[in-house]
Every structure is written in C-alpha cells, then in structure tokens.
CSV table of C-alpha atoms in Angstrom, one decimal:
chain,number,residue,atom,x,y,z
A,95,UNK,CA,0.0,0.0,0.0
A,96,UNK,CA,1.5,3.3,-0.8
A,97,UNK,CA,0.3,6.7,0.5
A,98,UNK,CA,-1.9,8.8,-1.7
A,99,UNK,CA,-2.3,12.5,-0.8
A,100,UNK,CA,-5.1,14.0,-1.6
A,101,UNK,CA,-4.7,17.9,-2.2
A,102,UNK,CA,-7.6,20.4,-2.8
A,103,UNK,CA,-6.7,23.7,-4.4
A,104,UNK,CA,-8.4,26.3,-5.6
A,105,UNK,CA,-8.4,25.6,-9.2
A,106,UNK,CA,-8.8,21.6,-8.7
A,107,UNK,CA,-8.0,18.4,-7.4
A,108,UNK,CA,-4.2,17.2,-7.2
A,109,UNK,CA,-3.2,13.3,-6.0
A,110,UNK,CA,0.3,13.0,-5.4
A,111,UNK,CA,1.0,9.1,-5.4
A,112,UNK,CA,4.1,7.7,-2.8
A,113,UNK,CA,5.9,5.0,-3.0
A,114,UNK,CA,5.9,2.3,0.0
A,115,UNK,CA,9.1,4.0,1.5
A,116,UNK,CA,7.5,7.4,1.2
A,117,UNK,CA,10.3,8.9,-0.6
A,118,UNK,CA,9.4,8.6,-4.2
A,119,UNK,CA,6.3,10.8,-4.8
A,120,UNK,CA,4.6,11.1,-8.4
A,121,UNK,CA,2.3,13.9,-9.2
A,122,UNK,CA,-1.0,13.0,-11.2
A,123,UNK,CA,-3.2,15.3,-13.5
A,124,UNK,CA,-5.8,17.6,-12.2
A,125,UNK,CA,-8.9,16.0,-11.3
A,126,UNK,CA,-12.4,18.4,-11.3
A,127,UNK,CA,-10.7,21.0,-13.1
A,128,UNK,CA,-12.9,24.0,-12.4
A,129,UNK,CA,-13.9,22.9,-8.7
A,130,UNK,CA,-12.5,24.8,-6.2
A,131,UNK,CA,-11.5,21.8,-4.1
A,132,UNK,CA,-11.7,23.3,-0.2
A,133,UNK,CA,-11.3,19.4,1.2
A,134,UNK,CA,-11.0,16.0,-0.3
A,135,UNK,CA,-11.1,12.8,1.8
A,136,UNK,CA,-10.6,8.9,1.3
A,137,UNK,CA,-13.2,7.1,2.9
A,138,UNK,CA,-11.1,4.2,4.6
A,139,UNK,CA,-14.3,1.7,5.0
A,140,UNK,CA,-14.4,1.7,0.9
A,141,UNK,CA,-11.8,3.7,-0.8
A,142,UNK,CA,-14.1,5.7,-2.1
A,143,UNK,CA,-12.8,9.6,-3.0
A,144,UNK,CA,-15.2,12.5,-1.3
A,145,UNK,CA,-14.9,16.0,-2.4
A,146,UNK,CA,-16.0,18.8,-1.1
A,147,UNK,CA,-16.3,21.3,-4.3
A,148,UNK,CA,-17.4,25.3,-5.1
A,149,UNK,CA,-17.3,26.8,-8.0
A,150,UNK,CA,-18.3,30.7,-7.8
A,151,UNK,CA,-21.1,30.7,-10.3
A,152,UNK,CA,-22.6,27.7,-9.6
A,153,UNK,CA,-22.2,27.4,-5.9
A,154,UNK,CA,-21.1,24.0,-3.2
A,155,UNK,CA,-21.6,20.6,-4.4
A,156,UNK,CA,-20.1,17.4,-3.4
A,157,UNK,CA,-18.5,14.6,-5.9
A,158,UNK,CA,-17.3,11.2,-5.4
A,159,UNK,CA,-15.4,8.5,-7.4
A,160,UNK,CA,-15.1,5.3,-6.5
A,161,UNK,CA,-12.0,4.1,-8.9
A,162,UNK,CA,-9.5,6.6,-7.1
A,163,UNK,CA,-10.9,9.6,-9.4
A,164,UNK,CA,-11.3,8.2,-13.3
A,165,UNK,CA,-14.8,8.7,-13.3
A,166,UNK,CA,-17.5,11.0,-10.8
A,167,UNK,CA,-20.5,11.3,-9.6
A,168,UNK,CA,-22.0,14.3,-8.5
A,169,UNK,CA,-24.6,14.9,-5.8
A,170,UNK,CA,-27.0,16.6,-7.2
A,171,UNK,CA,-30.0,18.7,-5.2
A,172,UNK,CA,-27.6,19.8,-2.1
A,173,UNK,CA,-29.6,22.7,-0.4
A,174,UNK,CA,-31.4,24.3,2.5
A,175,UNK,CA,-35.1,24.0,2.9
A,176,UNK,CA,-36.7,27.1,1.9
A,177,UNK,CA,-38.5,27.5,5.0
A,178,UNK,CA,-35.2,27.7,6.9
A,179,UNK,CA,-34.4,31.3,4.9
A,180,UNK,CA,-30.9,30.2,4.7
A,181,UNK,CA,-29.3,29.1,1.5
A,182,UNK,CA,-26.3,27.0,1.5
A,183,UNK,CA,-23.1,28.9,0.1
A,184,UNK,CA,-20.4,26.6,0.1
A,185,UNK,CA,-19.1,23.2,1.5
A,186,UNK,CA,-16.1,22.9,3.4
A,187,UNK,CA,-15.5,19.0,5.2
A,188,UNK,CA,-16.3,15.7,4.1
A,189,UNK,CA,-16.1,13.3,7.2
A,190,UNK,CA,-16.7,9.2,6.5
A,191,UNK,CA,-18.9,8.6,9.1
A,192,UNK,CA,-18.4,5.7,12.3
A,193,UNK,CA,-17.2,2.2,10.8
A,194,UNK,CA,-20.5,1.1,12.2
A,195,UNK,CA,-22.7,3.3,10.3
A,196,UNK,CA,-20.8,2.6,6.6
A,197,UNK,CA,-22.6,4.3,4.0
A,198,UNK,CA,-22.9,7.4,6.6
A,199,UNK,CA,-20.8,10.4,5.8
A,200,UNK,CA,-21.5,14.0,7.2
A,201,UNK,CA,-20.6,17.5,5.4
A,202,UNK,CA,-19.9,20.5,7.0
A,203,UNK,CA,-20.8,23.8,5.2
A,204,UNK,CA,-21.7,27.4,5.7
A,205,UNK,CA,-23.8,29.3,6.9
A,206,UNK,CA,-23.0,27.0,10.2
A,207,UNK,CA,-24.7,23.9,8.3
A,208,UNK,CA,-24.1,20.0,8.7
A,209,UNK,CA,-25.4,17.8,6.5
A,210,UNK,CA,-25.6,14.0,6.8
A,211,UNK,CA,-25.9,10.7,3.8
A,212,UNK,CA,-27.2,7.8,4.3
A,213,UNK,CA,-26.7,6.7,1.1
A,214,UNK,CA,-22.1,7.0,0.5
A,215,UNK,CA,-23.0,10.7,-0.6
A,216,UNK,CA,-25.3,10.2,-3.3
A,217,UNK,CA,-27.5,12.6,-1.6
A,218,UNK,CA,-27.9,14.9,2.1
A,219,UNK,CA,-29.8,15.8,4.9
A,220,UNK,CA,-29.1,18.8,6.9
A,221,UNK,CA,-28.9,18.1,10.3
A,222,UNK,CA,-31.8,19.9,11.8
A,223,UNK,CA,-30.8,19.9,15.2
A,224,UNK,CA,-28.2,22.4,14.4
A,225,UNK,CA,-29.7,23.8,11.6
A,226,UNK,CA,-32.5,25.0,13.8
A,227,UNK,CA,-30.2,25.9,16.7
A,228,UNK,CA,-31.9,27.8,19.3
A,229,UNK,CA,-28.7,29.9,19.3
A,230,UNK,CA,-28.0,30.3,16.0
A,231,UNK,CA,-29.3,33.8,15.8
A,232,UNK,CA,-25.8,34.2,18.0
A,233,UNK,CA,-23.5,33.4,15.5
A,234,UNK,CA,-21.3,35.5,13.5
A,235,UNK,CA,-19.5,34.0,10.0
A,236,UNK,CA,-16.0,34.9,10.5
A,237,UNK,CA,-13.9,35.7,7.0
A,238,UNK,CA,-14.1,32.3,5.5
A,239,UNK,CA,-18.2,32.8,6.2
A,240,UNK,CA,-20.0,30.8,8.7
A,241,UNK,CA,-18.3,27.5,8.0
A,242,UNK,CA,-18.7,24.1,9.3
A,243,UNK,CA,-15.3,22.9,9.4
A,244,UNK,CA,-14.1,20.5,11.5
A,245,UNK,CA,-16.5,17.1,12.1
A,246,UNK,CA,-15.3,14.6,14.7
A,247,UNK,CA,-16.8,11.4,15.8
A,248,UNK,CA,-15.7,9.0,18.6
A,249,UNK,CA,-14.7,5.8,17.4
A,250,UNK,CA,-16.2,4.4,20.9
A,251,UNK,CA,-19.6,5.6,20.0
A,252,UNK,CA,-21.3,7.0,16.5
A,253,UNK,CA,-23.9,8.7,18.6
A,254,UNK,CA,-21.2,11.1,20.3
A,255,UNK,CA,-19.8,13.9,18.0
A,256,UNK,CA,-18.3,17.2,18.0
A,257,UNK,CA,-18.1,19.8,15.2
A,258,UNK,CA,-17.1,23.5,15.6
A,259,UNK,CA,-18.0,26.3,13.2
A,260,UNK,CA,-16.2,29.8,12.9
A,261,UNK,CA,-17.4,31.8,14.6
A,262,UNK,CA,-20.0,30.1,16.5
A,263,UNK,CA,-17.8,27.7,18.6
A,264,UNK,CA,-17.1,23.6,19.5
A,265,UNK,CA,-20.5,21.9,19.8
A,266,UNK,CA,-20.7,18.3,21.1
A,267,UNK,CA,-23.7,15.9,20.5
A,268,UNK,CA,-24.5,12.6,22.1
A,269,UNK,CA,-27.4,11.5,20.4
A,270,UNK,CA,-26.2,11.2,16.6
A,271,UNK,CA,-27.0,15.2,16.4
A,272,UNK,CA,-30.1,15.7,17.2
A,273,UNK,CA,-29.3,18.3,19.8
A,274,UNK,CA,-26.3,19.9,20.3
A,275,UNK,CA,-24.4,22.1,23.5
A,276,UNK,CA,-22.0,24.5,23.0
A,277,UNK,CA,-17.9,23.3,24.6
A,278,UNK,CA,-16.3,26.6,24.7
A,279,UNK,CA,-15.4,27.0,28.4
A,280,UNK,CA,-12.1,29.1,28.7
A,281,UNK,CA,-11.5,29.4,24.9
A,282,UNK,CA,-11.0,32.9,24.5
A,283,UNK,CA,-12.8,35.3,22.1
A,284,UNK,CA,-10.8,38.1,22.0
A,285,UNK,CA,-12.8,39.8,19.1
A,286,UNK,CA,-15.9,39.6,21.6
A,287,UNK,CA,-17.1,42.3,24.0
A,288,UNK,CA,-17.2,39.4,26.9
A,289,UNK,CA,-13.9,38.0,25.9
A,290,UNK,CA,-14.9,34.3,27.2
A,291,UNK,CA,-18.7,33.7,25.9
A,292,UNK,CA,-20.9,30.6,25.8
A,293,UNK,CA,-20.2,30.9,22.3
A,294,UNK,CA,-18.9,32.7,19.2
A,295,UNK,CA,-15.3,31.4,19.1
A,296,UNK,CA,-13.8,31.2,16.2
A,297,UNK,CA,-12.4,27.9,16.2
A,298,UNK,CA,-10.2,26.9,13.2
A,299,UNK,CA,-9.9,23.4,13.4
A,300,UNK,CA,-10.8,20.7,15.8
A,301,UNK,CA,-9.8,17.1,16.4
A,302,UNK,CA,-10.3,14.4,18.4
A,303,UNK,CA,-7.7,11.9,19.4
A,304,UNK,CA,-8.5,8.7,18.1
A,305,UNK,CA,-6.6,6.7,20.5
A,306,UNK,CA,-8.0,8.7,23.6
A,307,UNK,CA,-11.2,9.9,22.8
A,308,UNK,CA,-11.5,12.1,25.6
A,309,UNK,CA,-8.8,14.5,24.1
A,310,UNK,CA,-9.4,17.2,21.8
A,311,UNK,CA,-7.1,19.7,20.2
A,312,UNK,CA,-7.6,22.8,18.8
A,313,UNK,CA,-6.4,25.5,16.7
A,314,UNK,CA,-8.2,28.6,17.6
A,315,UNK,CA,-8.3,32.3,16.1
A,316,UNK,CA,-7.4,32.8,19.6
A,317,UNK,CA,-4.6,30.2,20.4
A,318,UNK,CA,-3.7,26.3,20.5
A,319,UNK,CA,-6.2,24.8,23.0
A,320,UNK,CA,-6.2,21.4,24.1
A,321,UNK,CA,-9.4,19.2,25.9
A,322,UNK,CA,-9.2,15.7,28.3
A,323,UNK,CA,-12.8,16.1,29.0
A,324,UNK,CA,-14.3,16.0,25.5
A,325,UNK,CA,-14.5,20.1,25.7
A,326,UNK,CA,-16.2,20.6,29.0
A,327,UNK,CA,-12.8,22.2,30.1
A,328,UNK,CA,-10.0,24.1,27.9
A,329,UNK,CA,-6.5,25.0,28.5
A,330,UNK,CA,-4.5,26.9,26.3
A,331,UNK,CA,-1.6,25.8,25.7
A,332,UNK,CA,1.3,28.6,24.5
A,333,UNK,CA,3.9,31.0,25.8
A,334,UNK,CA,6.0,27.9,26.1
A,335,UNK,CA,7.5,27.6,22.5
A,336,UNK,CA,5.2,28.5,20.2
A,337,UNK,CA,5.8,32.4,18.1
A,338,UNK,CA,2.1,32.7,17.9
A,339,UNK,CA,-1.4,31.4,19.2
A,340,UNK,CA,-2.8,32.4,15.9
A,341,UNK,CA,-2.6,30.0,13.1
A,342,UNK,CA,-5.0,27.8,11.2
A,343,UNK,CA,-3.8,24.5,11.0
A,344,UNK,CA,-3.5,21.3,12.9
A,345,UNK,CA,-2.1,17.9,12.9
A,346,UNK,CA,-2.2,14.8,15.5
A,347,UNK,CA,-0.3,11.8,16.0
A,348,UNK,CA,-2.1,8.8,14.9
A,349,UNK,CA,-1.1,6.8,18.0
A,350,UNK,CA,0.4,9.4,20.4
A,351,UNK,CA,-2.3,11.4,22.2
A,352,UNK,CA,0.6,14.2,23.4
A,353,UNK,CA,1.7,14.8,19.8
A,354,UNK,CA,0.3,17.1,17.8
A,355,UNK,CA,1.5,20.1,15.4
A,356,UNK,CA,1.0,23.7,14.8
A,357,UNK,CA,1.9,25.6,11.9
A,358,UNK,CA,1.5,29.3,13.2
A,359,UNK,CA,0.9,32.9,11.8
A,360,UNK,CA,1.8,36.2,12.5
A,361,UNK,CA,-1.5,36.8,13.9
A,362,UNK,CA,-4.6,38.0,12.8
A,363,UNK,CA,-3.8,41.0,10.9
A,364,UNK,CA,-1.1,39.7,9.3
A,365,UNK,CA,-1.6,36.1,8.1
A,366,UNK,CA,1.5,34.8,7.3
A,367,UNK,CA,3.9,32.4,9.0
A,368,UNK,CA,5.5,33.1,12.1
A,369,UNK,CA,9.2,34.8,12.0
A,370,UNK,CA,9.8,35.1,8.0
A,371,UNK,CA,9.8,30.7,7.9
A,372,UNK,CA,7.8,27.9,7.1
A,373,UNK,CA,8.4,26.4,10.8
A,374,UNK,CA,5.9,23.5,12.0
A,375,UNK,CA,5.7,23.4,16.0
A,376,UNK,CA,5.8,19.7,17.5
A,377,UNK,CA,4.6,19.0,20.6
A,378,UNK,CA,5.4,15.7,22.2
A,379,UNK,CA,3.9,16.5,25.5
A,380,UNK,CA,0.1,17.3,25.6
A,381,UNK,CA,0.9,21.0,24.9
A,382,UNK,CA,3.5,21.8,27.8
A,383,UNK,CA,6.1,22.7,25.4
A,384,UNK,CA,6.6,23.3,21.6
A,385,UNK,CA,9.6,22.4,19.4
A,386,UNK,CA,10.0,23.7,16.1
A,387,UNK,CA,10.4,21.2,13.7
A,388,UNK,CA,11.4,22.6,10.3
A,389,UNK,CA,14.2,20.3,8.8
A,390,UNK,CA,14.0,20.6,4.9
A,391,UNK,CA,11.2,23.7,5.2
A,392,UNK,CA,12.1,26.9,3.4
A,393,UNK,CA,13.6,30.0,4.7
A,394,UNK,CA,13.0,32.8,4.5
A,395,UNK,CA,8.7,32.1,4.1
A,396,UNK,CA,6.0,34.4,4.1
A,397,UNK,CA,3.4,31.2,3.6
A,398,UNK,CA,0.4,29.9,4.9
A,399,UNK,CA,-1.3,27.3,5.3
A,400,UNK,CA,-5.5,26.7,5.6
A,401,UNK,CA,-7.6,25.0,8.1
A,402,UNK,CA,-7.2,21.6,6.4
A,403,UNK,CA,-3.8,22.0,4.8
A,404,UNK,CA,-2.6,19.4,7.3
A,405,UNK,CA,-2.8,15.7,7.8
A,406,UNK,CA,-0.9,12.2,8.9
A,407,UNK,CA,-0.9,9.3,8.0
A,408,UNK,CA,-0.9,5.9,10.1
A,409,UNK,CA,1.9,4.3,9.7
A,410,UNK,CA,5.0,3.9,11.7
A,411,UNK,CA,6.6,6.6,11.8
A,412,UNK,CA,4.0,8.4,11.2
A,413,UNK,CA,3.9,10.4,8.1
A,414,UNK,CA,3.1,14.1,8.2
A,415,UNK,CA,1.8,16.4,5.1
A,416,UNK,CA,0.6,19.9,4.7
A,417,UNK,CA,0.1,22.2,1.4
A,418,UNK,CA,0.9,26.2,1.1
A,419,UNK,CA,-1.0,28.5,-0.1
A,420,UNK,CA,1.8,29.4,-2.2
A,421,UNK,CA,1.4,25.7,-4.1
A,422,UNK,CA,3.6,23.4,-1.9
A,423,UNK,CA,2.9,19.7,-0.8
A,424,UNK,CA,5.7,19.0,1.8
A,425,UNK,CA,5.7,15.7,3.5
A,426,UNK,CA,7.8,14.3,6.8
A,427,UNK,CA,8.2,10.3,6.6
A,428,UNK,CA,10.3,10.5,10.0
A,429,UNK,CA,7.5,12.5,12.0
A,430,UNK,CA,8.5,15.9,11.3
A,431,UNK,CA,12.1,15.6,12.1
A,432,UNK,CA,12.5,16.4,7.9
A,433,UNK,CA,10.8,17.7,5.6
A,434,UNK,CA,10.7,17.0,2.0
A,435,UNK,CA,9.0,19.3,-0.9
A,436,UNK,CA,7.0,16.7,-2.8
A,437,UNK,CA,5.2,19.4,-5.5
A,438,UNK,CA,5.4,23.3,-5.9
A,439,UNK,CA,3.3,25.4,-8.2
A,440,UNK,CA,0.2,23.8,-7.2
A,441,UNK,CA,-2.6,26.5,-7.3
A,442,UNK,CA,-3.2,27.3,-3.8
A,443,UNK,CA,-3.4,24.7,-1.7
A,444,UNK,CA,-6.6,24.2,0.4
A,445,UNK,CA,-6.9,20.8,1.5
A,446,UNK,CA,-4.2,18.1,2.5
A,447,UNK,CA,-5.7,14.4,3.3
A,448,UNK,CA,-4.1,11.0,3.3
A,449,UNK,CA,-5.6,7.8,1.7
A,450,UNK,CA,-3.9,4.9,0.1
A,451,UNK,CA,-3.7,3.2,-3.1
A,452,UNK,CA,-2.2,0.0,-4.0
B,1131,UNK,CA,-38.5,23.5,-29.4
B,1132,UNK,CA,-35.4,25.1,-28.1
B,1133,UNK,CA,-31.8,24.6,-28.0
B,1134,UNK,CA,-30.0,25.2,-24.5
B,1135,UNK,CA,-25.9,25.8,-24.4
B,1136,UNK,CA,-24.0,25.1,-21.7
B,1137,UNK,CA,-20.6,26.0,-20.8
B,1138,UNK,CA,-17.9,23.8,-21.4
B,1139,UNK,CA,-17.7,22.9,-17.1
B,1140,UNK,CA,-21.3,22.3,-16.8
B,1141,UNK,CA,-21.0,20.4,-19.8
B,1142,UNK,CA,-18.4,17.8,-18.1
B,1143,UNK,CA,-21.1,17.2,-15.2
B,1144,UNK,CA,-23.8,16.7,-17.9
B,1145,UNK,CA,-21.6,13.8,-19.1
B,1146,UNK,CA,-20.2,15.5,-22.1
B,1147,UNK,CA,-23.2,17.2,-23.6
B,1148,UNK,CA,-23.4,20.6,-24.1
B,1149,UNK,CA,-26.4,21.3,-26.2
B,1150,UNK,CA,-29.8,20.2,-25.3
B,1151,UNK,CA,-33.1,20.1,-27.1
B,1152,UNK,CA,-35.7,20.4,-25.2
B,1153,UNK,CA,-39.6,21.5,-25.3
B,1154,UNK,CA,-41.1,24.0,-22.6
B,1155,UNK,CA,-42.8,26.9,-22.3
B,1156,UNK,CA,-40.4,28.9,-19.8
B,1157,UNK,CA,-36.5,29.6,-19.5
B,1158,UNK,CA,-37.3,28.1,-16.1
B,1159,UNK,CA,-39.0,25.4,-17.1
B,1160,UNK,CA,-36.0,24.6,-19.9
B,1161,UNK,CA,-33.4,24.8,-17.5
B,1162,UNK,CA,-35.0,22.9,-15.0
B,1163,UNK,CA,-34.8,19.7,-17.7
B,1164,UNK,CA,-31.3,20.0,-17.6
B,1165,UNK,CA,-29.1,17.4,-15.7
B,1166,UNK,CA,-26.8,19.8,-14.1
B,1167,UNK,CA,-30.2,21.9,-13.2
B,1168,UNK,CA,-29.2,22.4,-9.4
B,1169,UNK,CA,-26.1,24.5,-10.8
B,1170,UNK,CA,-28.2,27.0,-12.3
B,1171,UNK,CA,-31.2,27.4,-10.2
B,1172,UNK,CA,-30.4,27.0,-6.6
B,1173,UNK,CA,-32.8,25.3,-3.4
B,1174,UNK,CA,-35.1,28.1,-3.4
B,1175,UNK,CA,-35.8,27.9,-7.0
B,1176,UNK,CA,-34.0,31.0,-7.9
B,1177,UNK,CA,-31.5,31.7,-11.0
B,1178,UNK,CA,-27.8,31.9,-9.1
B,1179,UNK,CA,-26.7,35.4,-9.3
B,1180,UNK,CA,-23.8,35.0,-11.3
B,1181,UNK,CA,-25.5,32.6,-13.9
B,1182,UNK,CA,-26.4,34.4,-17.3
B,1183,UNK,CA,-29.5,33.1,-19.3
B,1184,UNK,CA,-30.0,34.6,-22.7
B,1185,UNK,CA,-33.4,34.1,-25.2
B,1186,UNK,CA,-31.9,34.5,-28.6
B,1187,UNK,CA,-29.1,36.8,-27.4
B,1188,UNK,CA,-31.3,38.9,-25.1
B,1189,UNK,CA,-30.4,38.8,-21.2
B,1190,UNK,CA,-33.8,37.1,-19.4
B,1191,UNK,CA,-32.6,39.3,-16.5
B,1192,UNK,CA,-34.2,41.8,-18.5
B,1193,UNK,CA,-37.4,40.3,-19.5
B,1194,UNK,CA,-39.3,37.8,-17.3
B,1195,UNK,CA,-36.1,35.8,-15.9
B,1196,UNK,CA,-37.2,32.5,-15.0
B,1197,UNK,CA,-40.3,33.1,-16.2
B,1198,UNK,CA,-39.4,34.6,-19.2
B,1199,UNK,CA,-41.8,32.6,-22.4
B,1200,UNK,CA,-39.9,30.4,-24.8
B,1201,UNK,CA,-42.9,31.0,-27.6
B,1202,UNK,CA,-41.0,31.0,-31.0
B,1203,UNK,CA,-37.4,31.3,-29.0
B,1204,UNK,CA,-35.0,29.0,-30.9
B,1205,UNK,CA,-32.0,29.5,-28.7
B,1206,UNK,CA,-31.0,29.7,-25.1
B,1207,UNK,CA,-27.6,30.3,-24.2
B,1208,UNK,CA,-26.2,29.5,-20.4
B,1209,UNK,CA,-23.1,31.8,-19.5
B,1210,UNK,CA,-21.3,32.4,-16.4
B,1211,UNK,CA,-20.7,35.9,-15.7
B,1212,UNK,CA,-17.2,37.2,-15.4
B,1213,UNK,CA,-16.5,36.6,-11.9
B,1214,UNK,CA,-14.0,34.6,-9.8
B,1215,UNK,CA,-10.3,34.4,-9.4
C-alpha cells in the first residue's frame, strides 16, 4: 500500500501518489478542473474519494469517485429548505462517518450547516438539530463565512460527535445530532465584548484523538487549545514555545495522544507564517512545550497554510503532510524531524488528506 | 423546441453534452430539464446570481427571468458571468 495524498486547491484536485518507502512521490493530472477543491477525503471503509467542491457561479456541491478519481459522480440537489431562509453557500468537510454506520458520511458547510448521507454521498440531509439551533441567531461568520469545518466522531460511539463552526464555537452531540451544546469554556474570544462567551469562538480546526477519545485539540483564532474532558474544560496551551497562538492548521499523531503540530501565523492582521519561515511546532507532550520542527522547510517564508492543509498518515513513523498557499505539498516520513517538498506550483493549496492506493 | 448551451464545465457534469433540445414553455422550465439543473437554479428555485441566461441573445434578466416565455425562442444560451479568481 503506498500513500496517496489528496490535495484540494483552488483551481482543482491534485493526487500526489508515494511510494511504500514514502520517498518517491509522483504527481498526477488535475482532477475536477474547475472545482474549487476546499477538502478532499478517502473514505477508509471503501476507498471511495469525497470531495467537497465550489465553484463561484454555480455554488457547493459534493462529488465522489469510486476508482481513485477516473470517473465521478455528483450529488445533485444539495440545499437548504426554503422554510429555513438560509441558503447553502459553500461546502467545506467531508467526514466518513463511524465504521459502524458505513454508508454514513456527514458534510460541513456554511452558513453553520451540517449535513448528513445515508446513502455513500449520493445525496444529504441537513442536520436539523443544528440547523435549527436555538442559538443560531448568536453566530457570526468569521472571513471564510459561517463555515462548518471541523466534524469529529468517537470511534467508541457513532452517537457522540463534535463539530465546531467559525465563529460560532465547538459543539458536542450525544445522540447522533439531534441536539447539540455548546464546549467553549475558557476558549477565549478576543474579538468579543465578553472575551470568554458561551459561544462565538472562532475555532479553526478541531480534532479528536482517536486513540484517547477524551482529548481534543484545537487550533483557535485565539490560540492552541487542548481538551481531556471532551471540551467541557479548555486549557491553552502557548507562551511555552510557540511564536504565535494564531494559526489555522492542525495535525495529530495517529497513536500518540501528546503529539500534535501547529503551523503558526503572524497573527490576525497579518496572516502569514511566524518569523519570516515555514516552521511546523511539535509538541510531544500534551501541549506543555513546543519544538520547532522545520528540517528541509524553506527560509526565508511568508506562507500559509489553511484549516485543512494538514494531515498524517498511520503508519510507523507516522507520516506528516501539509500544502501552502503558495502551491507546496511538503511531506515528513520520519515524524516531522525532515521535511521534503514533494510538488510546488500547485494553485493554492486548500486541503491536505491521506488515503492509500495500491 | 429550443436549443439550450451550456458552458464547457457544466458540460463535463452533464456527461459531455453541451447542447440540449428540449420542449417547454419557460426559461425556467428549460433549464429545469437539464441534468446539471441544481447549478443553475439553486434550493429556493432561484437563477444563481452569477449565472447568465439569454433568449436568442437577449439577457432574461431583463425580461421575465425565470419566467421569461420560450414562444417562437429557438436558442437559449447559459453563461457564467465574469467573476471569480
């Protein structure tokens, strides 16, 4: 099995096909040329290819292939119900659903908008318990718009999940979504008049570790934030390492609960990496402390990477991967102790996932 | 009878067809025949704003829009506006 990287841009879909040693890495032609590809995902229960697609004329859509992208099908129909008042504007996250549930995947879009299929993606529900959110009328779409961007599920339990929306928050349900309560205690919302709200935090991404699925991390407009109670409780987790709080980014360790990587930004007003480098920040300890980690990464960089530019894989080592906005794939076979520039002149990069092909 | 044209994207979701003959009575009711409909007309049944229909060259923006009659129309021409990056 090799590893296939799945890379959304702005004008497409890239796979990047590596060899079993992860050091050989062929780039294929662009698939769904005219999509703007925000996230791309390989379901691991089939091997089927999700995409989550825009195009600015004619709006989100979703496609899926189930030959590793030769042919696709699109969903066709994808919308909001009129009574709701709320159209859908774009997608943003494909997440396979829980290996029990297999032909359930769920999509995360804005305005603050989960759908769910019951069918492998041929069609979608939205999610009515959050679409109908009694405190919906509290959110506020931060500049990407109101998007649903981050979809978690414990692999203990299909019923228990946890998405978070910018700028509305971390929600968790444990009853397959049918209601869900806001998990925002001490995350800071700096941007707020009460700096520590219910809600309205403008989380970037969220994930849940899938070895300890108490543990959450996440990258937050206002710092790195980590979770051991699935979000009742939040501690942040910088001034020990880290150049910034701010970034968008984040990867996990696919075994190692403490390990997890940052790749930060200036800050808000100025959104691009930290200190004039490309520098990924390794933490091997829950947070405590931050290495940088930026063997093989350019220097001087004024780069960025988006929300879902960042991924592992599951082997051992563990493989690491993350596309620029400037058209980079890099890739770390060893971790992140080296880095390796495995395409440039992508179009912006968006999305960074890992699948596998054989 | 009327012939629809569809840009060349739309055309890859239609499966490779670009030009459509089709009988009705409205724009909307043309475009609503085609496969890639839901990229035109969005959930609420409304034209997207950056999708262009024209009735033998003339915008439907300015006539009837989705309503707009077909009655001795021979041609109706999808274009996305100029927009985008």
């Amino acid at each position: 099995m090799g590893v296939l990287l799945l890379c959304g841009t702005r004008k497409g879909l890239f796979l990047i096909r590596g060899d079993d040693a992860r050091r050989n890495w062929d780039l294929e032609k662009t698939l769904l040329s005219g999509w703007s590809v925000f996230h791309a995902v390989q379901d691991p229960r089939h091997g089927d290819l999700h995409v989550a697609a825009n195009n600015w004329v004619y709006g989100g859509t979703t496609h899926r292939s189930s030959d590793l992208g030769k042919t696709w099908e699109r969903s066709e129909g994808l919308g909001l119900p009129e009574e709701s008042g709320l159209k859908l504007e774009e997608v943003w996250h494909v997440e396979p659903g829980h290996d029990s549930e297999p032909d359930t995947l769920w999509l995360g879009a804005t305005p603050g908008i989960l759908f769910r299929s019951g069918d492998r993606g041929e069609s979608w529900e939205p999610v009515r318990g959050l679409l109908e959110h009694p405190t919906r009328d509290r959110w506020q779409p931060g500049a990407g718009g109101m998007c649903c961007h981050s979809v978690q599920i414990d692999p203990a339990d299909p019923k228990k999940m946890f998405i978070a929306i910018s700028a509305a928050g971390t929600f968790r349900t444990e009853d397959g979504g049918e209601t869900w309560v806001p998990r925002n205690k001490d995350v800071a919302a700096d941007f707020m008049p009460d700096p520590f709200p219910e809600l309205g935090q403008c989380v970037h991404k969220l994930l849940l570790h899938p070895a300890r699925q108490d543990r959450l991390w996440q990258q937050n407009h206002c710092g790195v934030y980590r979770s051991d109670d699935r979000g009742d409780n939040w501690e942040r987790l910088e001034g020990n390492g880290l150049p910034s709080g701010f970034g968008f980014p984040l990867a996990i360790h696919p075994r190692d609960p403490d390990v997890a990587y940052v790749i930060p930004e200036e800050g808000a007003e100025n959104r691009v990496t930290s200190d004039g480098r490309l520098g990924v920040y390794r933490t091997a300890d829950g947070g405590a402390s931050w290495e940088l980690a930026s063997n093989g990464l350019p220097e001087p960089a004024w780069g960025a990477v988006m929300r879902e530019g960042f991924a592992s894989d599951r082997n051992d080592p563990a493989g690491v991967y993350f596309g620029t906005q400037s058209g980079s794939v890099f890739a770390s076979s060893s971790e992140g102790d080296s880095w390796t520039e495995v395409a440039r002149q992508l179009p912006p990069v968006l999305s960074v996932e890992v699948g596998e092909w054989s | 009878m009327v012939v629809v044209r569809i840009p060349s994207l739309l055309a890859v979701q239609a499966g490779g067809q670009g030009t459509f003959e089709v009988e009705a009575e409205t724009v909307g009711g043309a475009l609503r025949q085609l496969p890639v409909s839901d990229l035109l007309i969005d959930e609420h049944g409304e034209l997207r704003r950056l999708v262009n229909v024209y009735v033998d060259g003339e915008d439907t923006r300015g006539l009837e829009g989705l309503e707009t009659p077909l009655a001795g129309a021979s041609e109706l021409r999808v274009i996305a506006a100029v927009a985008g990056g």
